[in-house]
Amino acid sequence: GEDVEQSLFLSVREGDSSVINCTYTDSSSTYLYWYKQEPGAGLQLLTYIFSNMDMKQDQRLTVLLNKKDKHLSLRIADTQTGDSAIYFCAEIFSGGYNKLIFGAGTRLAVHP
Amino acid sequence: DAMVIQNPRYQVTQFGKPVTLSCSQTLNHNVMYWYQQKSSQAPKLLFHYYDKDFNNEADTPDNFQSRRPNTSFCFLDIRSPGLGDAAMYLCATSRVGGSYNEQFFGPGTRLTVL
């Protein structure tokens, strides 16, 4: 079935790295995404990874994909207070028009 | 700037009183989506339009309807809102066949049902 799971909460100190983990179910998903949602706002695409890649780096963001275990992670280097938000992992559902299946979101809290 | 706009940002309605939420886009994307997001939960797809072709998710209640009069606009109608329909409603667009199938989200409309 369709299910994306994430841990619900992560607290880190400013300047440290954050790692947010996600597991997904649809092995035929072509893309996997990380979206960021700030309070009272919509979802903003942070980064994505194509399913034939193992890793993607984009400035402070590193995405790792383990297709065998259906595990996706997002690492944020040098985490800042502005990174405090909810981070959603999402997979494309292969049976529909770009239908996204989201996890419940990980709330990242950055403290001094 | 090209974008997805939702109006209003906050909507208060009474139990059972019909309400319409609005979404417009300047991206000229062929697909528009409506998601419902309840507090601390994942956004859940209600339905989407691929051009004029309407696609309802199997578990979307009949209480929720949608209209897309043209490429730019899409409306979400809640015929008889219940207390359980209080949520953030997110509109999104994408271009099928576009790069990495990105969906662009509006800021959302937060619906309160009294």
Tab-separated table of C-alpha atoms in Angstrom:
chain	number	residue	atom	x	y	z
A	1	GLY	CA	0.000	0.000	0.000
A	2	GLU	CA	0.915	3.657	-0.002
A	3	ASP	CA	2.776	4.664	3.133
A	4	VAL	CA	5.640	7.028	3.841
A	5	GLU	CA	6.995	7.135	7.370
A	6	GLN	CA	9.120	9.683	9.158
A	7	SER	CA	10.150	10.371	12.713
A	8	LEU	CA	8.042	13.225	14.043
A	9	PHE	CA	10.518	15.426	15.842
A	10	LEU	CA	14.193	16.365	15.771
A	11	SER	CA	16.022	18.884	17.933
A	12	VAL	CA	19.540	20.087	17.066
A	13	ARG	CA	21.927	22.776	18.172
A	14	GLU	CA	22.666	25.646	15.813
A	15	GLY	CA	25.729	24.838	13.710
A	16	ASP	CA	25.346	21.061	14.029
A	17	SER	CA	24.171	18.769	11.237
A	18	SER	CA	20.591	17.535	11.099
A	19	VAL	CA	19.602	14.200	9.622
A	20	ILE	CA	15.963	13.507	8.852
A	21	ASN	CA	15.022	9.973	7.863
A	22	CYS	CA	12.178	8.561	5.811
A	23	THR	CA	11.025	5.164	4.576
A	24	TYR	CA	8.758	4.726	1.581
A	25	THR	CA	6.903	1.845	-0.010
A	26	ASP	CA	6.565	2.292	-3.777
A	27	SER	CA	9.728	0.820	-5.259
A	28	SER	CA	8.759	2.099	-8.700
A	29	SER	CA	8.741	5.760	-7.644
A	30	THR	CA	10.831	7.683	-10.153
A	31	TYR	CA	11.487	10.669	-7.923
A	32	LEU	CA	11.604	11.260	-4.196
A	33	TYR	CA	11.288	14.695	-2.689
A	34	TRP	CA	11.913	16.747	0.394
A	35	TYR	CA	9.522	19.613	1.039
A	36	LYS	CA	9.815	22.276	3.732
A	37	GLN	CA	6.831	23.896	5.433
A	38	GLU	CA	7.220	26.938	7.622
A	39	PRO	CA	4.443	27.921	10.063
A	40	GLY	CA	1.274	29.029	8.285
A	41	ALA	CA	2.802	28.555	4.846
A	42	GLY	CA	2.514	26.160	1.944
A	43	LEU	CA	5.054	23.534	0.985
A	44	GLN	CA	8.307	24.535	-0.662
A	45	LEU	CA	10.322	22.005	-2.631
A	46	LEU	CA	13.771	21.779	-1.067
A	47	THR	CA	15.354	19.109	-3.170
A	48	TYR	CA	14.626	15.890	-5.001
A	49	ILE	CA	16.479	12.795	-6.082
A	50	PHE	CA	15.965	10.608	-9.100
A	51	SER	CA	15.528	6.959	-8.238
A	52	ASN	CA	18.645	5.810	-10.090
A	53	MET	CA	20.865	7.979	-7.894
A	54	ASP	CA	22.345	7.136	-4.506
A	55	MET	CA	23.245	10.620	-3.406
A	56	LYS	CA	22.613	14.205	-4.323
A	57	GLN	CA	24.284	17.265	-2.850
A	58	ASP	CA	22.905	20.772	-3.105
A	59	GLN	CA	24.790	23.355	-1.045
A	60	ARG	CA	24.065	22.495	2.616
A	61	LEU	CA	21.682	19.697	1.697
A	62	THR	CA	22.668	16.080	1.084
A	63	VAL	CA	20.110	13.462	0.097
A	64	LEU	CA	20.949	9.774	0.433
A	65	LEU	CA	18.822	7.077	-1.165
A	66	ASN	CA	18.983	3.385	-0.317
A	67	LYS	CA	16.661	1.707	-2.790
A	68	LYS	CA	17.151	-1.750	-1.355
A	69	ASP	CA	15.837	-0.651	2.044
A	70	LYS	CA	13.514	2.042	0.590
A	71	HIS	CA	15.187	4.551	2.874
A	72	LEU	CA	15.697	8.237	2.153
A	73	SER	CA	17.515	10.769	4.304
A	74	LEU	CA	18.086	14.504	4.268
A	75	ARG	CA	21.176	15.937	5.883
A	76	ILE	CA	21.359	19.657	6.566
A	77	ALA	CA	24.874	20.847	7.291
A	78	ASP	CA	25.528	23.804	9.612
A	79	THR	CA	21.879	23.975	10.689
A	80	GLN	CA	20.595	27.490	11.282
A	81	THR	CA	17.590	28.824	13.195
A	82	GLY	CA	15.987	29.618	9.832
A	83	ASP	CA	15.948	25.887	9.115
A	84	SER	CA	13.358	25.368	11.857
A	85	ALA	CA	10.307	24.019	10.041
A	86	ILE	CA	8.477	20.811	9.211
A	87	TYR	CA	10.165	18.642	6.599
A	88	PHE	CA	8.081	16.289	4.487
A	89	CYS	CA	9.381	13.343	2.567
A	90	ALA	CA	7.283	12.453	-0.497
A	91	GLU	CA	7.280	9.831	-3.203
A	92	ILE	CA	5.655	9.888	-6.599
A	93	PHE	CA	2.947	7.267	-6.789
A	94	SER	CA	3.471	5.380	-10.003
A	95	GLY	CA	-0.244	4.867	-10.632
A	96	GLY	CA	-1.355	8.474	-11.037
A	97	TYR	CA	-0.619	11.871	-12.536
A	98	ASN	CA	2.339	12.955	-10.465
A	99	LYS	CA	0.422	11.946	-7.338
A	100	LEU	CA	2.563	12.589	-4.283
A	101	ILE	CA	2.378	10.483	-1.145
A	102	PHE	CA	3.656	12.436	1.836
A	103	GLY	CA	5.003	11.361	5.173
A	104	ALA	CA	3.568	12.984	8.298
A	105	GLY	CA	6.489	15.389	8.495
A	106	THR	CA	9.439	15.838	10.841
A	107	ARG	CA	9.428	18.972	12.949
A	108	LEU	CA	12.976	20.315	13.158
A	109	ALA	CA	13.725	22.584	16.103
A	110	VAL	CA	17.054	24.426	16.090
A	111	HIS	CA	18.232	25.854	19.406
A	112	PRO	CA	21.226	28.066	20.259
B	1	ASP	CA	6.614	36.157	-10.589
B	2	ALA	CA	4.794	33.038	-11.666
B	3	MET	CA	3.022	31.533	-8.736
B	4	VAL	CA	0.106	29.703	-7.152
B	5	ILE	CA	-2.330	31.968	-5.312
B	6	GLN	CA	-4.974	30.893	-2.839
B	7	ASN	CA	-7.830	32.991	-1.526
B	8	PRO	CA	-8.752	33.568	1.137
B	9	ARG	CA	-5.825	32.667	3.401
B	10	TYR	CA	-8.204	32.180	6.312
B	11	GLN	CA	-11.833	31.159	6.055
B	12	VAL	CA	-14.346	30.758	8.858
B	13	THR	CA	-17.647	29.066	8.167
B	14	GLN	CA	-20.498	27.646	10.163
B	15	PHE	CA	-21.333	24.004	10.469
B	16	GLY	CA	-23.289	23.000	7.365
B	17	LYS	CA	-22.823	26.307	5.523
B	18	PRO	CA	-21.341	25.816	2.030
B	19	VAL	CA	-17.932	27.309	1.426
B	20	THR	CA	-15.751	27.778	-1.662
B	21	LEU	CA	-11.980	28.051	-1.672
B	22	SER	CA	-10.162	29.514	-4.644
B	23	CYS	CA	-6.853	28.757	-6.343
B	24	SER	CA	-5.264	30.448	-9.330
B	25	GLN	CA	-1.968	29.913	-11.110
B	26	THR	CA	0.160	31.868	-13.535
B	27	LEU	CA	2.378	28.892	-14.404
B	28	ASN	CA	0.109	27.582	-17.177
B	29	HIS	CA	0.423	24.090	-15.719
B	30	ASN	CA	-1.931	21.421	-16.970
B	31	VAL	CA	-2.498	19.705	-13.613
B	32	MET	CA	-4.033	21.257	-10.507
B	33	TYR	CA	-4.409	19.466	-7.177
B	34	TRP	CA	-6.271	19.979	-3.930
B	35	TYR	CA	-4.823	18.590	-0.718
B	36	GLN	CA	-6.274	18.541	2.777
B	37	GLN	CA	-3.794	18.849	5.637
B	38	LYS	CA	-4.978	18.382	9.182
B	39	SER	CA	-2.905	19.431	12.129
B	40	SER	CA	0.360	17.459	12.451
B	41	GLN	CA	-0.578	15.210	9.543
B	42	ALA	CA	0.619	14.659	6.006
B	43	PRO	CA	-1.126	16.495	3.175
B	44	LYS	CA	-3.727	14.172	1.689
B	45	LEU	CA	-4.737	14.398	-1.944
B	46	LEU	CA	-8.467	14.991	-2.419
B	47	PHE	CA	-8.587	15.216	-6.224
B	48	HIS	CA	-6.838	16.665	-9.214
B	49	TYR	CA	-7.573	18.003	-12.675
B	50	TYR	CA	-5.481	17.053	-15.673
B	51	ASP	CA	-6.617	19.777	-18.061
B	52	LYS	CA	-10.424	19.392	-17.857
B	53	ASP	CA	-10.268	15.771	-16.769
B	54	PHE	CA	-11.367	15.464	-13.123
B	55	ASN	CA	-9.863	12.669	-10.995
B	56	ASN	CA	-11.298	11.984	-7.570
B	57	GLU	CA	-9.408	9.995	-4.939
B	58	ALA	CA	-11.349	6.933	-3.847
B	59	ASP	CA	-11.661	8.032	-0.229
B	60	THR	CA	-12.579	11.683	-0.826
B	61	PRO	CA	-16.018	12.338	0.726
B	62	ASP	CA	-18.879	13.360	-1.580
B	63	ASN	CA	-19.095	16.565	0.461
B	64	PHE	CA	-16.042	17.816	-1.450
B	65	GLN	CA	-16.412	18.963	-5.038
B	66	SER	CA	-14.187	20.851	-7.423
B	67	ARG	CA	-14.493	23.018	-10.513
B	68	ARG	CA	-11.901	24.131	-13.019
B	69	PRO	CA	-13.470	26.679	-15.373
B	70	ASN	CA	-10.200	27.387	-17.184
B	71	THR	CA	-6.480	26.572	-17.019
B	72	SER	CA	-5.742	29.237	-14.441
B	73	PHE	CA	-8.466	28.706	-11.841
B	74	CYS	CA	-9.607	25.817	-9.694
B	75	PHE	CA	-12.183	25.877	-6.898
B	76	LEU	CA	-12.820	23.606	-3.943
B	77	ASP	CA	-16.457	23.491	-2.817
B	78	ILE	CA	-17.394	22.002	0.527
B	79	ARG	CA	-21.144	21.520	0.387
B	80	SER	CA	-21.884	20.986	4.085
B	81	PRO	CA	-18.772	21.492	6.205
B	82	GLY	CA	-18.499	19.466	9.355
B	83	LEU	CA	-16.227	20.047	12.326
B	84	GLY	CA	-13.937	17.339	10.956
B	85	ASP	CA	-13.341	19.368	7.783
B	86	ALA	CA	-11.408	22.046	9.645
B	87	ALA	CA	-7.953	21.891	8.104
B	88	MET	CA	-5.439	23.633	5.885
B	89	TYR	CA	-6.342	23.224	2.210
B	90	LEU	CA	-3.423	23.333	-0.177
B	91	CYS	CA	-3.610	23.868	-3.904
B	92	ALA	CA	-0.741	22.710	-6.102
B	93	THR	CA	0.085	22.633	-9.794
B	94	SER	CA	2.431	20.677	-11.994
B	95	ARG	CA	3.213	20.164	-15.634
B	96	VAL	CA	3.010	16.523	-16.602
B	97	GLY	CA	6.199	15.742	-18.461
B	98	GLY	CA	7.979	18.656	-16.842
B	99	SER	CA	11.341	18.432	-15.162
B	100	TYR	CA	11.384	16.119	-12.125
B	101	ASN	CA	7.571	16.330	-11.903
B	102	GLU	CA	7.731	19.141	-9.377
B	103	GLN	CA	4.515	20.292	-7.740
B	104	PHE	CA	4.255	23.977	-6.891
B	105	PHE	CA	2.185	24.752	-3.819
B	106	GLY	CA	0.149	27.768	-2.865
B	107	PRO	CA	0.279	29.163	0.699
B	108	GLY	CA	-2.899	27.356	1.703
B	109	THR	CA	-6.293	28.344	3.085
B	110	ARG	CA	-6.906	27.546	6.729
B	111	LEU	CA	-10.560	26.615	7.216
B	112	THR	CA	-12.242	26.919	10.592
B	113	VAL	CA	-15.702	25.402	11.099
B	114	LEU	CA	-17.756	26.763	14.006
